[in-house]
mmCIF file of C-alpha atoms in Angstrom:
data_model
loop_
_atom_site.group_PDB
_atom_site.id
_atom_site.type_symbol
_atom_site.label_atom_id
_atom_site.label_comp_id
_atom_site.label_asym_id
_atom_site.label_seq_id
_atom_site.Cartn_x
_atom_site.Cartn_y
_atom_site.Cartn_z
ATOM 1 C CA UNK A 1 -6.500 -23.139 3.197
ATOM 2 C CA UNK A 2 -3.084 -24.653 3.904
ATOM 3 C CA UNK A 3 -1.713 -23.764 7.309
ATOM 4 C CA UNK A 4 1.847 -22.835 8.135
ATOM 5 C CA UNK A 5 3.473 -24.778 10.950
ATOM 6 C CA UNK A 6 3.786 -22.842 14.205
ATOM 7 C CA UNK A 7 6.990 -20.988 14.962
ATOM 8 C CA UNK A 8 9.593 -23.010 16.813
ATOM 9 C CA UNK A 9 10.658 -20.023 18.903
ATOM 10 C CA UNK A 10 9.325 -16.892 20.544
ATOM 11 C CA UNK A 11 11.375 -14.845 18.077
ATOM 12 C CA UNK A 12 10.921 -14.154 14.402
ATOM 13 C CA UNK A 13 9.016 -16.523 12.108
ATOM 14 C CA UNK A 14 11.554 -17.678 9.514
ATOM 15 C CA UNK A 15 10.531 -18.672 5.985
ATOM 16 C CA UNK A 16 12.994 -20.124 3.490
ATOM 17 C CA UNK A 17 12.082 -20.343 -0.202
ATOM 18 C CA UNK A 18 13.937 -23.002 -2.199
ATOM 19 C CA UNK A 19 14.512 -23.549 -5.927
ATOM 20 C CA UNK A 20 17.319 -25.019 -8.028
ATOM 21 C CA UNK A 21 19.880 -22.252 -8.579
ATOM 22 C CA UNK A 22 18.525 -19.375 -6.461
ATOM 23 C CA UNK A 23 18.601 -16.882 -9.324
ATOM 24 C CA UNK A 24 15.022 -16.967 -10.685
ATOM 25 C CA UNK A 25 12.025 -18.397 -8.845
ATOM 26 C CA UNK A 26 13.038 -18.414 -5.187
ATOM 27 C CA UNK A 27 14.599 -14.934 -5.186
ATOM 28 C CA UNK A 28 11.544 -13.549 -6.981
ATOM 29 C CA UNK A 29 9.417 -15.123 -4.258
ATOM 30 C CA UNK A 30 11.732 -13.816 -1.528
ATOM 31 C CA UNK A 31 11.501 -10.238 -2.832
ATOM 32 C CA UNK A 32 7.715 -10.298 -3.308
ATOM 33 C CA UNK A 33 6.940 -12.119 -0.058
ATOM 34 C CA UNK A 34 9.224 -9.766 1.882
ATOM 35 C CA UNK A 35 7.323 -6.818 0.384
ATOM 36 C CA UNK A 36 3.938 -8.374 1.224
ATOM 37 C CA UNK A 37 5.078 -9.077 4.791
ATOM 38 C CA UNK A 38 6.150 -5.429 5.179
ATOM 39 C CA UNK A 39 2.872 -4.154 3.701
ATOM 40 C CA UNK A 40 1.018 -6.272 6.271
ATOM 41 C CA UNK A 41 3.068 -4.745 9.094
ATOM 42 C CA UNK A 42 4.630 -8.095 9.980
ATOM 43 C CA UNK A 43 8.223 -7.355 9.021
ATOM 44 C CA UNK A 44 9.224 -7.005 12.670
ATOM 45 C CA UNK A 45 8.078 -10.621 13.236
ATOM 46 C CA UNK A 46 8.801 -12.402 9.943
ATOM 47 C CA UNK A 47 12.041 -13.033 8.051
ATOM 48 C CA UNK A 48 12.174 -14.358 4.491
ATOM 49 C CA UNK A 49 15.246 -15.800 2.761
ATOM 50 C CA UNK A 50 15.873 -17.950 -0.288
ATOM 51 C CA UNK A 51 18.359 -20.543 -1.445
ATOM 52 C CA UNK A 52 19.002 -23.040 -4.215
ATOM 53 C CA UNK A 53 19.744 -26.731 -4.042
ATOM 54 C CA UNK A 54 22.589 -26.355 -6.563
ATOM 55 C CA UNK A 55 25.876 -24.510 -6.154
ATOM 56 C CA UNK A 56 26.344 -23.055 -9.657
ATOM 57 C CA UNK A 57 25.350 -19.485 -8.869
ATOM 58 C CA UNK A 58 26.526 -18.938 -5.270
ATOM 59 C CA UNK A 59 27.207 -15.233 -4.732
ATOM 60 C CA UNK A 60 25.706 -14.174 -8.062
ATOM 61 C CA UNK A 61 22.911 -11.626 -8.415
ATOM 62 C CA UNK A 62 19.470 -12.609 -9.614
ATOM 63 C CA UNK A 63 19.050 -13.568 -13.285
ATOM 64 C CA UNK A 64 18.769 -10.326 -15.258
ATOM 65 C CA UNK A 65 15.359 -11.311 -16.670
ATOM 66 C CA UNK A 66 13.984 -12.079 -13.206
ATOM 67 C CA UNK A 67 15.374 -8.779 -11.917
ATOM 68 C CA UNK A 68 13.933 -6.831 -14.862
ATOM 69 C CA UNK A 69 10.514 -8.425 -14.355
ATOM 70 C CA UNK A 70 10.543 -7.481 -10.674
ATOM 71 C CA UNK A 71 11.765 -3.937 -11.372
ATOM 72 C CA UNK A 72 9.037 -3.417 -13.982
ATOM 73 C CA UNK A 73 6.491 -4.360 -11.307
ATOM 74 C CA UNK A 74 7.978 -1.941 -8.746
ATOM 75 C CA UNK A 75 10.130 -4.298 -6.667
ATOM 76 C CA UNK A 76 13.825 -3.949 -5.782
ATOM 77 C CA UNK A 77 15.824 -7.096 -6.652
ATOM 78 C CA UNK A 78 19.259 -5.483 -6.210
ATOM 79 C CA UNK A 79 20.196 -6.954 -2.815
ATOM 80 C CA UNK A 80 19.896 -10.617 -3.773
ATOM 81 C CA UNK A 81 22.961 -12.860 -3.901
ATOM 82 C CA UNK A 82 22.470 -16.567 -4.524
ATOM 83 C CA UNK A 83 23.156 -18.999 -1.727
ATOM 84 C CA UNK A 84 22.958 -22.765 -1.468
ATOM 85 C CA UNK A 85 20.658 -24.791 0.756
ATOM 86 C CA UNK A 86 22.394 -26.361 3.745
ATOM 87 C CA UNK A 87 20.993 -28.969 6.122
ATOM 88 C CA UNK A 88 20.961 -26.351 8.912
ATOM 89 C CA UNK A 89 18.060 -24.627 7.099
ATOM 90 C CA UNK A 90 15.852 -27.526 8.222
ATOM 91 C CA UNK A 91 16.538 -26.544 11.840
ATOM 92 C CA UNK A 92 16.849 -22.768 11.481
ATOM 93 C CA UNK A 93 13.661 -22.061 9.511
ATOM 94 C CA UNK A 94 10.092 -22.515 10.668
ATOM 95 C CA UNK A 95 9.051 -23.531 7.166
ATOM 96 C CA UNK A 96 10.764 -24.165 3.831
ATOM 97 C CA UNK A 97 8.673 -23.533 0.726
ATOM 98 C CA UNK A 98 9.885 -25.498 -2.289
ATOM 99 C CA UNK A 99 9.207 -24.140 -5.756
ATOM 100 C CA UNK A 100 8.798 -27.608 -7.283
ATOM 101 C CA UNK A 101 8.515 -31.245 -6.264
ATOM 102 C CA UNK A 102 12.166 -31.995 -7.073
ATOM 103 C CA UNK A 103 13.321 -29.111 -4.864
ATOM 104 C CA UNK A 104 11.189 -30.515 -2.050
ATOM 105 C CA UNK A 105 12.737 -33.941 -2.474
ATOM 106 C CA UNK A 106 16.240 -32.441 -2.666
ATOM 107 C CA UNK A 107 15.885 -30.786 0.744
ATOM 108 C CA UNK A 108 14.590 -34.011 2.257
ATOM 109 C CA UNK A 109 11.083 -32.717 2.709
ATOM 110 C CA UNK A 110 8.870 -35.542 1.529
ATOM 111 C CA UNK A 111 7.955 -36.484 5.080
ATOM 112 C CA UNK A 112 8.691 -33.237 6.906
ATOM 113 C CA UNK A 113 5.681 -31.101 7.825
ATOM 114 C CA UNK A 114 7.963 -28.040 7.787
ATOM 115 C CA UNK A 115 8.797 -28.443 4.083
ATOM 116 C CA UNK A 116 5.853 -27.473 1.916
ATOM 117 C CA UNK A 117 5.313 -26.535 -1.686
ATOM 118 C CA UNK A 118 5.238 -22.760 -2.257
ATOM 119 C CA UNK A 119 2.065 -23.163 -4.287
ATOM 120 C CA UNK A 120 0.312 -25.116 -1.548
ATOM 121 C CA UNK A 121 -0.948 -21.614 -0.743
ATOM 122 C CA UNK A 122 -1.853 -20.644 -4.343
ATOM 123 C CA UNK A 123 -5.580 -19.848 -4.496
ATOM 124 C CA UNK A 124 -5.677 -20.633 -8.241
ATOM 125 C CA UNK A 125 -3.763 -23.921 -8.550
ATOM 126 C CA UNK A 126 -2.713 -25.186 -5.116
ATOM 127 C CA UNK A 127 0.116 -27.674 -4.831
ATOM 128 C CA UNK A 128 1.468 -27.250 -8.352
ATOM 129 C CA UNK A 129 5.079 -26.563 -9.235
ATOM 130 C CA UNK A 130 6.269 -23.053 -10.014
ATOM 131 C CA UNK A 131 7.692 -23.608 -13.511
ATOM 132 C CA UNK A 132 11.362 -22.755 -14.023
ATOM 133 C CA UNK A 133 11.516 -19.844 -16.498
ATOM 134 C CA UNK A 134 15.301 -19.980 -16.937
ATOM 135 C CA UNK A 135 15.371 -21.591 -20.393
ATOM 136 C CA UNK A 136 12.346 -19.724 -21.746
ATOM 137 C CA UNK A 137 11.453 -16.189 -22.717
ATOM 138 C CA UNK A 138 10.404 -13.129 -20.754
ATOM 139 C CA UNK A 139 6.788 -14.302 -20.602
ATOM 140 C CA UNK A 140 7.851 -17.173 -18.335
ATOM 141 C CA UNK A 141 9.195 -14.697 -15.782
ATOM 142 C CA UNK A 142 5.974 -12.712 -15.950
ATOM 143 C CA UNK A 143 3.975 -15.913 -15.395
ATOM 144 C CA UNK A 144 6.129 -16.777 -12.374
ATOM 145 C CA UNK A 145 5.703 -13.261 -10.964
ATOM 146 C CA UNK A 146 1.902 -13.528 -11.224
ATOM 147 C CA UNK A 147 1.974 -16.880 -9.368
ATOM 148 C CA UNK A 148 4.355 -15.533 -6.752
ATOM 149 C CA UNK A 149 2.308 -12.375 -6.124
ATOM 150 C CA UNK A 150 -1.028 -14.092 -5.576
ATOM 151 C CA UNK A 151 0.554 -16.903 -3.567
ATOM 152 C CA UNK A 152 2.533 -14.458 -1.404
ATOM 153 C CA UNK A 153 -0.692 -12.653 -0.535
ATOM 154 C CA UNK A 154 -2.175 -15.970 0.609
ATOM 155 C CA UNK A 155 0.985 -16.844 2.568
ATOM 156 C CA UNK A 156 0.686 -13.560 4.481
ATOM 157 C CA UNK A 157 -2.843 -14.552 5.513
ATOM 158 C CA UNK A 158 -1.513 -17.925 6.672
ATOM 159 C CA UNK A 159 1.260 -16.092 8.545
ATOM 160 C CA UNK A 160 -1.306 -14.043 10.431
ATOM 161 C CA UNK A 161 -2.924 -17.271 11.636
ATOM 162 C CA UNK A 162 0.422 -18.881 12.542
ATOM 163 C CA UNK A 163 1.525 -15.795 14.470
ATOM 164 C CA UNK A 164 -1.770 -15.643 16.372
ATOM 165 C CA UNK A 165 -1.185 -19.178 17.653
ATOM 166 C CA UNK A 166 2.553 -19.499 18.339
ATOM 167 C CA UNK A 167 4.042 -22.671 19.772
ATOM 168 C CA UNK A 168 4.354 -22.643 23.566
ATOM 169 C CA UNK A 169 7.841 -21.738 24.775
ATOM 170 C CA UNK A 170 8.204 -25.037 26.682
ATOM 171 C CA UNK A 171 7.066 -27.162 23.723
ATOM 172 C CA UNK A 172 3.940 -28.343 25.563
ATOM 173 C CA UNK A 173 0.667 -28.687 23.708
ATOM 174 C CA UNK A 174 -1.794 -25.831 24.065
ATOM 175 C CA UNK A 175 -5.168 -26.478 25.611
#
């Protein structure tokens, strides 16, 4: 199983999910992963946010098809407003999870061990891209939700391991 990098601080573990416009894939993942974190009782220790590499949708709500898919599955997508990735995310988040290889490249994560693919944790097809459903039909959003749900469950398990072995406060290696 893929491991999450250790937290950089003694505070909350911060996860950022990144896609292109921050209206479909990454906000779906943010909503589901936030729910899974709460169900696991880790919401006092873990924060999840999402962003897009593009600026087209800043401040907009989630795509109506993504929101409808989430609502039909019992999630609340109403709070989401799109935001754009900024370089500071590389310093402020413990890990960034890119929805596809281009998103990973766009955030400069090819060589950064804190920028991983979201589906690196997918128990069915690890390392693959989460396909962008924007130009397709409703079934694409349902497919993305299924990927996001099973992968979010696996990420929570990886979070448990990362939180059990936090980085030392002084940055020294553990023995």
